C-alpha atoms as a printed R data frame, in Angstrom:
    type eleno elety resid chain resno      x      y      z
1   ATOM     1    CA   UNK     A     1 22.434 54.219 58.788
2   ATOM     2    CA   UNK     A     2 23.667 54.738 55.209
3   ATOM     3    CA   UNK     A     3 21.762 58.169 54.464
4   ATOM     4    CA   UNK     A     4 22.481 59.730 51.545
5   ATOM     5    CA   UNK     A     5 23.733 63.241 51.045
6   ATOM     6    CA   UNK     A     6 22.322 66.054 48.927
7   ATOM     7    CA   UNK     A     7 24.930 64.946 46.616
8   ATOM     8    CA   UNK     A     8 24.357 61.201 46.116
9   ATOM     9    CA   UNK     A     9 27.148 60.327 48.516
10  ATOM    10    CA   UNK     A    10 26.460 58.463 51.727
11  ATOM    11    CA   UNK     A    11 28.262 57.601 54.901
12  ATOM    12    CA   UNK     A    12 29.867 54.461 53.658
13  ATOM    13    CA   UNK     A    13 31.373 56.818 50.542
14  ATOM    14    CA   UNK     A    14 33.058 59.100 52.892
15  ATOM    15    CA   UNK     A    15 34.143 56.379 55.167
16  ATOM    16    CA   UNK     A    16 35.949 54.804 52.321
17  ATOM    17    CA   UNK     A    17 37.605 58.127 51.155
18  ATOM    18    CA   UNK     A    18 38.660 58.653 54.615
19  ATOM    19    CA   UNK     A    19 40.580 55.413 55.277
20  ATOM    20    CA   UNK     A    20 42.128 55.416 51.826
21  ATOM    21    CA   UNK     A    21 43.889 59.127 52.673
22  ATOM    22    CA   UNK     A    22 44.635 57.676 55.964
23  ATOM    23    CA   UNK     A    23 46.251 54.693 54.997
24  ATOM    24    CA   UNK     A    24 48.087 56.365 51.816
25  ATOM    25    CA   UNK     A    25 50.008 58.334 54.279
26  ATOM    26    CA   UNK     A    26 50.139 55.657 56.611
27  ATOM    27    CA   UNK     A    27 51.619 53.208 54.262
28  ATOM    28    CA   UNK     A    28 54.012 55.766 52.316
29  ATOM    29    CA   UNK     A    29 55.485 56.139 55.397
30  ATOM    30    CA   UNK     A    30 56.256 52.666 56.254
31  ATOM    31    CA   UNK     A    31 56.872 51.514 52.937
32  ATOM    32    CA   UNK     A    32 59.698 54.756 52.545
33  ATOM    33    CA   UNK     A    33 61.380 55.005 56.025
34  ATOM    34    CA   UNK     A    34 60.084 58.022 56.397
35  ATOM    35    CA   UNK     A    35 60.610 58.550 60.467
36  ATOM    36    CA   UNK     A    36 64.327 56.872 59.464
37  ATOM    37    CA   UNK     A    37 65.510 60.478 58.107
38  ATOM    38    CA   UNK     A    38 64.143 62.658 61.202
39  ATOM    39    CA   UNK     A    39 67.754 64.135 61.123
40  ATOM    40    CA   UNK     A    40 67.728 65.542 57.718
41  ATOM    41    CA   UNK     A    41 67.042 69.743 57.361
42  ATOM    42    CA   UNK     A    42 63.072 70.253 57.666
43  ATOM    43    CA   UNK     A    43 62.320 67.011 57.773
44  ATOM    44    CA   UNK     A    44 61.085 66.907 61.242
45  ATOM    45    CA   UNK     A    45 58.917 70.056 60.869
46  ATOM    46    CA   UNK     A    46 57.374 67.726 57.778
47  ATOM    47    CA   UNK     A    47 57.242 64.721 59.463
48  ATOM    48    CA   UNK     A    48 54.710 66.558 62.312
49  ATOM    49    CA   UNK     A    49 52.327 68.047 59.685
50  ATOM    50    CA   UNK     A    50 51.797 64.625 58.185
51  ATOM    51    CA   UNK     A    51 51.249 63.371 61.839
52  ATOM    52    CA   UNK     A    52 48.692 66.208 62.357
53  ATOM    53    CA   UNK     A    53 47.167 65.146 59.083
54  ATOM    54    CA   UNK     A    54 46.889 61.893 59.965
55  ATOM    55    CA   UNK     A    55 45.611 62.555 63.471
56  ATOM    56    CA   UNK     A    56 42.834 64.352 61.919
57  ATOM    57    CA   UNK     A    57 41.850 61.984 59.208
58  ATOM    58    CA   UNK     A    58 41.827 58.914 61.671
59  ATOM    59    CA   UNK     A    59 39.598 61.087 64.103
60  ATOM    60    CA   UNK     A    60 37.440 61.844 61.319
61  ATOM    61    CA   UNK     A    61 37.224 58.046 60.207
62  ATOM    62    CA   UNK     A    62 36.380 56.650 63.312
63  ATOM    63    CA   UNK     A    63 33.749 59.474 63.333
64  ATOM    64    CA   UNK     A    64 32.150 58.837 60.052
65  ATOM    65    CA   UNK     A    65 33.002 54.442 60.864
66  ATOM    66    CA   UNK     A    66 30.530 55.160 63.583
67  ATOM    67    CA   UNK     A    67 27.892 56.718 61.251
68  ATOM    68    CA   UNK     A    68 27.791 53.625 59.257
69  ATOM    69    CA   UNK     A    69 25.063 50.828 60.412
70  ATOM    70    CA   UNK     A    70 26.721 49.490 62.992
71  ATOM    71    CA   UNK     A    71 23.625 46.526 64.542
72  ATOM    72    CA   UNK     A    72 25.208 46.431 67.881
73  ATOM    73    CA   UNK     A    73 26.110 50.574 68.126
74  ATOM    74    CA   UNK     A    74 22.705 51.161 67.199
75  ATOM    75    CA   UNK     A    75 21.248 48.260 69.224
76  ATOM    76    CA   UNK     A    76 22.937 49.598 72.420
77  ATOM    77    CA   UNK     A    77 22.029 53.609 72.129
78  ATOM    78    CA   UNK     A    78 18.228 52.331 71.299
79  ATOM    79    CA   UNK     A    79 18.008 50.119 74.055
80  ATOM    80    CA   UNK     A    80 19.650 51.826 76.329
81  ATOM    81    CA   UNK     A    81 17.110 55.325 75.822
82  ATOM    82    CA   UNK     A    82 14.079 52.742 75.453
83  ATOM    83    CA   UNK     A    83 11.440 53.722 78.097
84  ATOM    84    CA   UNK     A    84  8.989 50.847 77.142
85  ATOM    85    CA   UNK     A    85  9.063 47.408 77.034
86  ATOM    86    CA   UNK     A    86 10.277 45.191 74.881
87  ATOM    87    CA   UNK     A    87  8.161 44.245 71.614
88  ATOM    88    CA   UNK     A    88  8.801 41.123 70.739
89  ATOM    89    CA   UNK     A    89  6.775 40.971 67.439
90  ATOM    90    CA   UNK     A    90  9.769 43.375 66.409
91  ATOM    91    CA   UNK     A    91 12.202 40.642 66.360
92  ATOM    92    CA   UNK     A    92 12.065 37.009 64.652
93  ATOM    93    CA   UNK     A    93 10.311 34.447 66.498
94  ATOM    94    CA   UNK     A    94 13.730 32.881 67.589
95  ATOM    95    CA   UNK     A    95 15.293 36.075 68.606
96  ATOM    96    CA   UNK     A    96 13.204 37.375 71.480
97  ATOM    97    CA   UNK     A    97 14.434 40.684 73.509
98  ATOM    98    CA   UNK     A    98 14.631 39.564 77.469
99  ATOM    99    CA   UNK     A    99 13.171 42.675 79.543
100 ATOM   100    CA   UNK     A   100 14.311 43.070 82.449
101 ATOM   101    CA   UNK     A   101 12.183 43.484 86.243
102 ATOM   102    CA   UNK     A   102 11.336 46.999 85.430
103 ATOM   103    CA   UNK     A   103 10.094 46.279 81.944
104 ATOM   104    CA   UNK     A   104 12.593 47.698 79.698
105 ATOM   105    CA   UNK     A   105 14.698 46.205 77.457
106 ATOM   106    CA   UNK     A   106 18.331 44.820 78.598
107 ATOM   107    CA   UNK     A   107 21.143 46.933 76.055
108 ATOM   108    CA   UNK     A   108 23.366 44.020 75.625
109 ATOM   109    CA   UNK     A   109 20.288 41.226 75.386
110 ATOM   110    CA   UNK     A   110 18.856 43.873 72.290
111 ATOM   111    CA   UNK     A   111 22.098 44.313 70.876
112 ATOM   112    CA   UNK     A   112 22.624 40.452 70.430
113 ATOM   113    CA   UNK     A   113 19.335 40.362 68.934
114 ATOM   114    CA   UNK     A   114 20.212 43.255 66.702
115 ATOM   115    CA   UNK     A   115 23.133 41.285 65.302
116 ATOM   116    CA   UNK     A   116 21.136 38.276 64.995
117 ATOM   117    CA   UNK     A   117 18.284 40.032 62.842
118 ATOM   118    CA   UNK     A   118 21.434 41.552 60.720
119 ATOM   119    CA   UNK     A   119 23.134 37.670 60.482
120 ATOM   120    CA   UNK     A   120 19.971 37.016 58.610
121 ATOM   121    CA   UNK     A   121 19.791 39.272 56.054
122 ATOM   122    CA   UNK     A   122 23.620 39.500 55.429
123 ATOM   123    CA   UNK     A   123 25.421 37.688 52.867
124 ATOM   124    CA   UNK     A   124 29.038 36.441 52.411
125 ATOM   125    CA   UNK     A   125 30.228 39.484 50.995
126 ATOM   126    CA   UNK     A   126 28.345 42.191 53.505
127 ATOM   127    CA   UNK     A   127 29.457 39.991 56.334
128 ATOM   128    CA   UNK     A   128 32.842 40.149 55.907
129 ATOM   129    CA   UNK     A   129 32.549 43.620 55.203
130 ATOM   130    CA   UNK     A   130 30.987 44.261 58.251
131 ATOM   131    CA   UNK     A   131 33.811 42.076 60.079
132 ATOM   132    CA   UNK     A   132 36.610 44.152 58.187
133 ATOM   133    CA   UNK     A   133 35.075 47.531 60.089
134 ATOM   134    CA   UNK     A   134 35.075 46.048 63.148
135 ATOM   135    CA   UNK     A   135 38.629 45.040 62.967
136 ATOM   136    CA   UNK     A   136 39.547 48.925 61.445
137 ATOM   137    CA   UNK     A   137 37.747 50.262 64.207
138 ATOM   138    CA   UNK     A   138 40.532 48.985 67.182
139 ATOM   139    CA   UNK     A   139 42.876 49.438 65.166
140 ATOM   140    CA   UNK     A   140 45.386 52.387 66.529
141 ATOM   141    CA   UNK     A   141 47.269 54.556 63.941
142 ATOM   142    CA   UNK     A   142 50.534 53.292 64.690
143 ATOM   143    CA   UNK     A   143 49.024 49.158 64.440
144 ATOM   144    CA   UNK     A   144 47.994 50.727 61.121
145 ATOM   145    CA   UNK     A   145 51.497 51.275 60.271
146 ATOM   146    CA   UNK     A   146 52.792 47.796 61.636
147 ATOM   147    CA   UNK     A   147 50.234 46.388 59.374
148 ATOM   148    CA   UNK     A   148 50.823 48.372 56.454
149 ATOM   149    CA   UNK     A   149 54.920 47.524 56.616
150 ATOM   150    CA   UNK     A   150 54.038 43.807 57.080
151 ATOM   151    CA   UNK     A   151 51.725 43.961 54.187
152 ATOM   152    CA   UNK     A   152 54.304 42.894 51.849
153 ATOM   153    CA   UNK     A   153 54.486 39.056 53.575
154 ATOM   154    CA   UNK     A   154 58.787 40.133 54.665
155 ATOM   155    CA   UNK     A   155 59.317 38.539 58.273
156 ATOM   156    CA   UNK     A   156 60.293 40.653 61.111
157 ATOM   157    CA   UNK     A   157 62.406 39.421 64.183
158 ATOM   158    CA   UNK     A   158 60.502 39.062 67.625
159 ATOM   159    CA   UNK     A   159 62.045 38.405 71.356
160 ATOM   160    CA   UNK     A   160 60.268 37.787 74.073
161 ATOM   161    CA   UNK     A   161 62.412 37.953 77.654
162 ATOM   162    CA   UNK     A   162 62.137 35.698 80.205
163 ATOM   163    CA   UNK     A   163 63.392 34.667 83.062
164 ATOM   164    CA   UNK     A   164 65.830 32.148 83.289
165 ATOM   165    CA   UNK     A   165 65.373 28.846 85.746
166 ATOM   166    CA   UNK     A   166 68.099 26.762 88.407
167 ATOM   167    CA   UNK     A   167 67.236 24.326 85.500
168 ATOM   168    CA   UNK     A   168 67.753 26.239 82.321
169 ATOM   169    CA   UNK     A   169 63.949 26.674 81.723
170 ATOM   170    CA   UNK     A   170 61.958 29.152 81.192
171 ATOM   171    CA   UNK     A   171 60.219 31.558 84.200
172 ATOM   172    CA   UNK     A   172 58.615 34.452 83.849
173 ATOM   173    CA   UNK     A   173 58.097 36.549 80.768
174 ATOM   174    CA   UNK     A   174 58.633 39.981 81.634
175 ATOM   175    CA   UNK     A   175 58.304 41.574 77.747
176 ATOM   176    CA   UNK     A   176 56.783 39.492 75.132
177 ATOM   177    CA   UNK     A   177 56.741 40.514 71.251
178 ATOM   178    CA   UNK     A   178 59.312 42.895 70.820
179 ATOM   179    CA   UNK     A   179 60.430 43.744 67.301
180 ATOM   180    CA   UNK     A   180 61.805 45.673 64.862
181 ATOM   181    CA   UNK     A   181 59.004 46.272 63.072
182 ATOM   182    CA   UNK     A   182 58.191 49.660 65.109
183 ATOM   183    CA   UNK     A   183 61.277 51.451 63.876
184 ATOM   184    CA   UNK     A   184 60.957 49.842 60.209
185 ATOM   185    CA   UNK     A   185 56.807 51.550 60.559
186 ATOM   186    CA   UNK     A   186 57.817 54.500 61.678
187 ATOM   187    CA   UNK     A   187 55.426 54.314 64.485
188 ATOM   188    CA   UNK     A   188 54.906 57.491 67.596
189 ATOM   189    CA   UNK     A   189 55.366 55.081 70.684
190 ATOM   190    CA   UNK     A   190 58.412 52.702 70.159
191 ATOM   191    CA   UNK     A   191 58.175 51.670 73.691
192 ATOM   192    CA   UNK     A   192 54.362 50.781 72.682
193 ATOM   193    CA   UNK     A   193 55.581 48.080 69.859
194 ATOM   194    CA   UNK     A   194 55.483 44.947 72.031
195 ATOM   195    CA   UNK     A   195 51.842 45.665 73.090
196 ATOM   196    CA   UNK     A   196 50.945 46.905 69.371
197 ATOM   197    CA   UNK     A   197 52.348 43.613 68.093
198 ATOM   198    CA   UNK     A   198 50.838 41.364 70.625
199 ATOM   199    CA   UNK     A   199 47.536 43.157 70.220
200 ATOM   200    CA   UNK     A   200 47.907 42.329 66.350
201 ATOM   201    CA   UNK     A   201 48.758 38.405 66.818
202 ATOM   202    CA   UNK     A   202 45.390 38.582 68.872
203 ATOM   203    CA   UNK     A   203 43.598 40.227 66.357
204 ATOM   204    CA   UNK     A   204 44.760 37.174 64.206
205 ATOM   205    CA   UNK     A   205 46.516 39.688 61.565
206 ATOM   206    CA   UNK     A   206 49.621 38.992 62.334
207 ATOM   207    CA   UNK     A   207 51.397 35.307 62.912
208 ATOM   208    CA   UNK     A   208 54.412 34.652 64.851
209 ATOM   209    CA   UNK     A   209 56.810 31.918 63.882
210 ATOM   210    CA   UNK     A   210 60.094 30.044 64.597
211 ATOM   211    CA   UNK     A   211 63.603 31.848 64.653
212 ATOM   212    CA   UNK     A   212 64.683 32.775 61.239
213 ATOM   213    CA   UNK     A   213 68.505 32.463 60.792
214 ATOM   214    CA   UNK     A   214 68.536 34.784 57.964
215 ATOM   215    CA   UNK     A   215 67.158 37.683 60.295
216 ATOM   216    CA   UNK     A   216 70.607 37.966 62.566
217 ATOM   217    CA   UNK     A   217 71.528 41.367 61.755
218 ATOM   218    CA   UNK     A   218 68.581 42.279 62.716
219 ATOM   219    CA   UNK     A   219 67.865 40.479 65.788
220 ATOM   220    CA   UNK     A   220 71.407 42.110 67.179
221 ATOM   221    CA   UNK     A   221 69.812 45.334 66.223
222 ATOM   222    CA   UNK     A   222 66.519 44.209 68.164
223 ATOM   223    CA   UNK     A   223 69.142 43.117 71.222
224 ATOM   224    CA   UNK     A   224 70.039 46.638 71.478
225 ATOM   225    CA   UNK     A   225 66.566 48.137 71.660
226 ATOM   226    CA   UNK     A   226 66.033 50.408 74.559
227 ATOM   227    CA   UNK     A   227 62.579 48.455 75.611
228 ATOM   228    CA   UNK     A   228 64.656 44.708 75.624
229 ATOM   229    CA   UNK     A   229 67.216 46.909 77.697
230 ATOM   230    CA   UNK     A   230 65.213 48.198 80.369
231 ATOM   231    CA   UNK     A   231 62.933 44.875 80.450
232 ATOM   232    CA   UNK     A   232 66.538 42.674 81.151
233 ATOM   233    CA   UNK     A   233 67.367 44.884 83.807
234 ATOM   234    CA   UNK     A   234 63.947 43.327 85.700
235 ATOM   235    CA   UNK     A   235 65.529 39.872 86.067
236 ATOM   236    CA   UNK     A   236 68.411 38.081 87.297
237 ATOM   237    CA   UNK     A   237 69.080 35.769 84.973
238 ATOM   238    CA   UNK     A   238 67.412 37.091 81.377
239 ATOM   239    CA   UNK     A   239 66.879 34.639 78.384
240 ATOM   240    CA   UNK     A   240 65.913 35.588 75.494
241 ATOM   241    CA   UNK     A   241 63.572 33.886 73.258
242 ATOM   242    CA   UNK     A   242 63.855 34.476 69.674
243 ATOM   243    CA   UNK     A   243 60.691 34.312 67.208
244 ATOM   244    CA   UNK     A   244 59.853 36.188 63.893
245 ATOM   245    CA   UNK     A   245 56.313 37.974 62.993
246 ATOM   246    CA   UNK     A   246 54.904 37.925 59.619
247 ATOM   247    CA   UNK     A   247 51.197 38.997 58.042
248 ATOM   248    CA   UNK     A   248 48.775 36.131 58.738
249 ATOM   249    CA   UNK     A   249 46.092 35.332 56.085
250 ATOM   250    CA   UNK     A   250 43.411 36.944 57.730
251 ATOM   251    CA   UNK     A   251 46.101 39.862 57.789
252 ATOM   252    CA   UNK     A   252 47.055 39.446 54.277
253 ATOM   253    CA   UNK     A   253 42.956 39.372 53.244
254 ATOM   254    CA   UNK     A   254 42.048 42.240 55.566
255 ATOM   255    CA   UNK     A   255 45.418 44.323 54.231
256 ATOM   256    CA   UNK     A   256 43.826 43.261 50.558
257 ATOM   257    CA   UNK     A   257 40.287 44.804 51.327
258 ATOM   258    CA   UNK     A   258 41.469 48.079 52.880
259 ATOM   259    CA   UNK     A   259 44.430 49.083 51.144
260 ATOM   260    CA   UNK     A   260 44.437 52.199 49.898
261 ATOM   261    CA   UNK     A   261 46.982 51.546 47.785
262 ATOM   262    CA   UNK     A   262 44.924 49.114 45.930
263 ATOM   263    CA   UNK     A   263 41.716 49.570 42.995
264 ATOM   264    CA   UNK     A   264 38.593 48.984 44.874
265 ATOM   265    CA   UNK     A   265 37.423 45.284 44.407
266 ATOM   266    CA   UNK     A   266 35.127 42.779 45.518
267 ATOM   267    CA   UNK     A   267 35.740 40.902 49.146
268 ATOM   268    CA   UNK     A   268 34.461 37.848 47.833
């Protein structure tokens, strides 16, 4: 729930102060290069206090993101320390909780109905509120920083490797989504990009597209990456399937909402 504090400041407040220090530094450091310059004097004693720092603020925010009312986090901790059964006067009419053989209520079957009683009562703007949190909340700090260097709409390169056919075709893919973008973010685990990026495109933040001529510097540069390396040495015959990655609208919307870059304004 949304209590609020001695000071007039609830859950939600601190939530929202939370993600915008974690995303300033997030995003500074994407938007600057900062990981690029690890070799300068000091700059790699600086560059693990602002990793500490962001550690910390990320724990904290998916702290406080669970104090917030969450229907289906508090649906499943009630349900699952209910010791009676079901009431189903509690719910609407059409949204019934199912007990189970030994009379108490099923978790998941009262979390659905949770969400359901919540579907009511939201509107446009709440709703996509609430859908925004859920999104921030599997989000990992380094997807973060994908997200925040994609922000801008610039196209990234993307190679999946596959095995090559007798025919020419394509076999197995034995690395899909790798990119540049990792380096260009700054992320911790380069060797985690592919999975960050193909986690994103599921998400439906991020969109991947054709080949774009423009990027061949940089797909050279992606050639040479120590992950496409090691993932060519798995086949006999590699090919290599060229693509490019850019912000998708739901990205571009979501990246809107929660930047913390950006004046606070309605989702509508």
């Amino acid at each position: 729930m949304n209590a609020e504090r001695p000071n007039g400041r609830g859950a939600a407040d601190d939530v929202a102060d939370l993600a915008r220090r974690a995303g300033q530094l997030a995003g500074w450091a994407a938007r600057t290069g900062f990981a690029l310059g690890r070799k300068l004097p000091g700059v790699e004693t600086a560059e693990r206090g602002v990793r500490q720092v962001e550690r910390q603020l990320l724990t904290e925010l998916r702290r406080r993101l669970d104090e917030v009312d969450d229907p289906y986090h508090a649906a499943l901790t009630a349900a699952s320390a209910m010791n009676r059964p079901a009431v189903p006067g509690n719910v609407p009419a059409a949204v019934t909780l199912v007990p189970v053989r030994d009379n108490h209520a099923e978790p998941l079957r009262a979390a659905m109905a949770e969400l359901l009683n919540h579907s009511v009562g939201f509107g446009r703007e709440r709703a996509r509120e609430y859908f925004y949190a859920i999104i921030l909340r599997q989000l990992t700090p380094d997807e973060a920083r994908i997200l925040a260097a994609l922000s801008d709409g610039s196209p990234f390169p993307a190679v999946d490797v596959v095995e090559r056919t007798g025919l020419g075709g394509n076999g197995r893919v034995v690395l899909r989504n790798a990119s540049t973008v990792g380096k260009a973010a700054g992320v911790s685990l380069p060797d985690q990009v592919p999975g960050y990026v193909t986690r994103l495109i599921g998400l439906g933040l991020v969109d991947l597209d054709e080949e774009v001529p423009s990027l061949e510097t940089q797909y050279e540069i992606l050639m040479t990456d120590e992950t496409v390396r090691e993932a060519e040495k798995h086949v006999r015959r590699a090919k290599f399937v060229r693509r490019t990655i850019h912000v998708s609208r739901l990205g571009a919307q979501f990246w809107q909402a929660c930047d913390p870059a950006s004046r606070p304004h309605s989702l509508g």
